[in-house]
DNA sequence: TGAGTGACTGTAA
DNA sequence: CTTACAGCCACTC
């Protein structure tokens, strides 16, 4: 908890993702300072806090991830509840709702 | 301490 | 077009 900088940043960023928006693993990794550590984001998500909105995490295509607890079906439902349009396990208007940190 | 693993990405064939 | 391989860094056991 808050001892690892990278993981801490990921947690913080995930928690800051506004409702109705999504973000990619690569983006989170880049925001944490390691643009090529996208895998680590997934790893943290897997071992991290389930309370965080990991369902807003999608791959670079805007498609839902694979190991989400409950399956992509659950993740898609969560996205829909967030007001994120998605179909066939793919986020709709992905590029348009893709979250970007406010500088 | 060390080795293995992974919810990814990009390039290559 | 699809499938395969390699790179990358942090986390867990």
XYZ file of C-alpha atoms (C1' of nucleotides) in Angstrom:
129
model
C 0.000 0.000 0.000
C 1.468 3.257 -1.138
C 4.966 1.852 -0.801
C 5.614 1.141 -4.445
C 5.667 4.229 -6.608
C 4.575 2.535 -9.796
C 1.719 0.620 -8.266
C 0.754 3.655 -6.251
C 0.502 5.713 -9.416
C -1.594 3.057 -11.076
C -3.972 2.935 -8.144
C -4.213 6.681 -8.086
C -4.801 6.945 -11.799
C -7.416 4.204 -11.811
C -9.224 5.905 -8.972
C -9.181 9.166 -10.919
C -10.676 7.821 -14.099
C -13.922 9.757 -14.519
C -17.116 7.795 -14.912
C -17.976 7.198 -18.524
C -14.369 7.164 -19.641
C -11.901 4.363 -20.233
C -8.138 4.067 -20.374
C -5.639 1.664 -21.895
C -2.955 -0.309 -20.111
C -0.289 1.428 -22.143
C -1.605 4.838 -21.182
C -1.597 4.033 -17.491
C 1.879 2.605 -17.773
C 3.049 5.712 -19.604
C 1.429 7.961 -17.032
C 3.215 5.998 -14.327
C 6.488 6.646 -16.076
C 6.937 3.378 -17.968
C 5.249 3.491 -21.400
C 6.214 -0.098 -22.117
C 5.160 -1.547 -18.792
C 1.614 -2.188 -19.934
C 1.906 -5.763 -18.700
C 2.628 -4.554 -15.209
C -0.641 -2.674 -15.181
C -2.417 -5.907 -15.900
C -0.406 -7.628 -13.227
C -1.268 -4.984 -10.681
C -4.876 -5.156 -11.718
C -4.828 -8.882 -11.150
C -3.246 -8.694 -7.712
C -4.484 -5.225 -6.865
C -7.479 -3.740 -5.153
C -10.756 -5.122 -6.503
C -12.524 -2.027 -5.206
C -11.008 0.116 -7.918
C -12.783 0.535 -11.277
C -10.575 -1.857 -13.219
C -13.434 -2.383 -15.636
C -12.411 0.942 -17.166
C -9.165 -0.690 -18.216
C -9.154 -1.811 -21.820
C -6.533 -2.824 -24.321
C -5.237 -0.601 -27.074
C -8.130 -1.597 -29.347
C -10.695 -0.540 -26.783
C -11.578 -4.171 -26.254
C -12.213 -5.621 -22.836
C -9.438 -7.514 -21.099
C -9.331 -11.283 -20.763
C -8.855 -12.171 -17.106
C -11.433 -9.910 -15.596
C -13.162 -11.439 -12.548
C -16.445 -12.801 -13.784
C -15.429 -12.464 -17.398
C -15.693 -9.768 -20.014
C -19.441 -9.990 -19.732
C -19.280 -8.513 -16.237
C -16.825 -5.862 -17.313
C -19.034 -4.800 -20.188
C -22.005 -4.554 -17.875
C -20.003 -2.405 -15.495
C -18.999 -0.144 -18.355
C -22.616 0.183 -19.403
C -23.484 1.121 -15.844
C -20.822 3.786 -15.986
C -22.486 5.215 -19.049
C -19.864 3.798 -21.387
C -21.359 2.500 -24.598
C -19.953 -0.868 -25.542
C -20.945 -3.755 -27.752
C -19.564 -7.220 -28.412
C -17.052 -6.711 -25.588
C -15.653 -3.701 -27.394
C -15.988 -0.140 -26.124
C -17.907 2.035 -28.523
C -16.422 5.393 -29.513
C -13.328 4.234 -27.695
C -11.145 7.031 -28.979
C -13.757 9.560 -28.005
C -14.174 8.456 -24.403
C -10.553 7.545 -23.892
C -9.546 9.289 -20.675
C -6.656 11.646 -20.668
C -5.175 13.190 -17.512
C -5.657 16.896 -17.019
C -2.307 18.574 -17.123
C 16.850 -13.880 -2.811
C 15.548 -15.755 -6.984
C 12.753 -17.364 -10.650
C 8.369 -17.449 -12.949
C 4.486 -15.172 -14.558
C 1.270 -11.830 -16.673
C -5.925 -8.418 -17.410
C -0.126 -5.853 -23.086
C 2.052 -3.998 -27.161
C 4.451 -3.893 -31.403
C 6.726 -5.894 -35.187
C 7.430 -9.857 -38.231
C 6.238 -13.808 -41.304
C -5.983 -11.321 -43.592
C -4.275 -14.303 -39.296
C -0.754 -16.281 -36.425
C 3.698 -16.102 -34.057
C 7.597 -14.195 -31.518
C 10.080 -11.042 -28.621
C 10.417 -7.139 -25.364
C 9.248 -4.970 -21.470
C 8.954 -4.121 -15.951
C 6.840 -5.021 -11.705
C 4.343 -8.252 -8.777
C 3.683 -12.728 -6.257
C 5.219 -17.122 -4.567
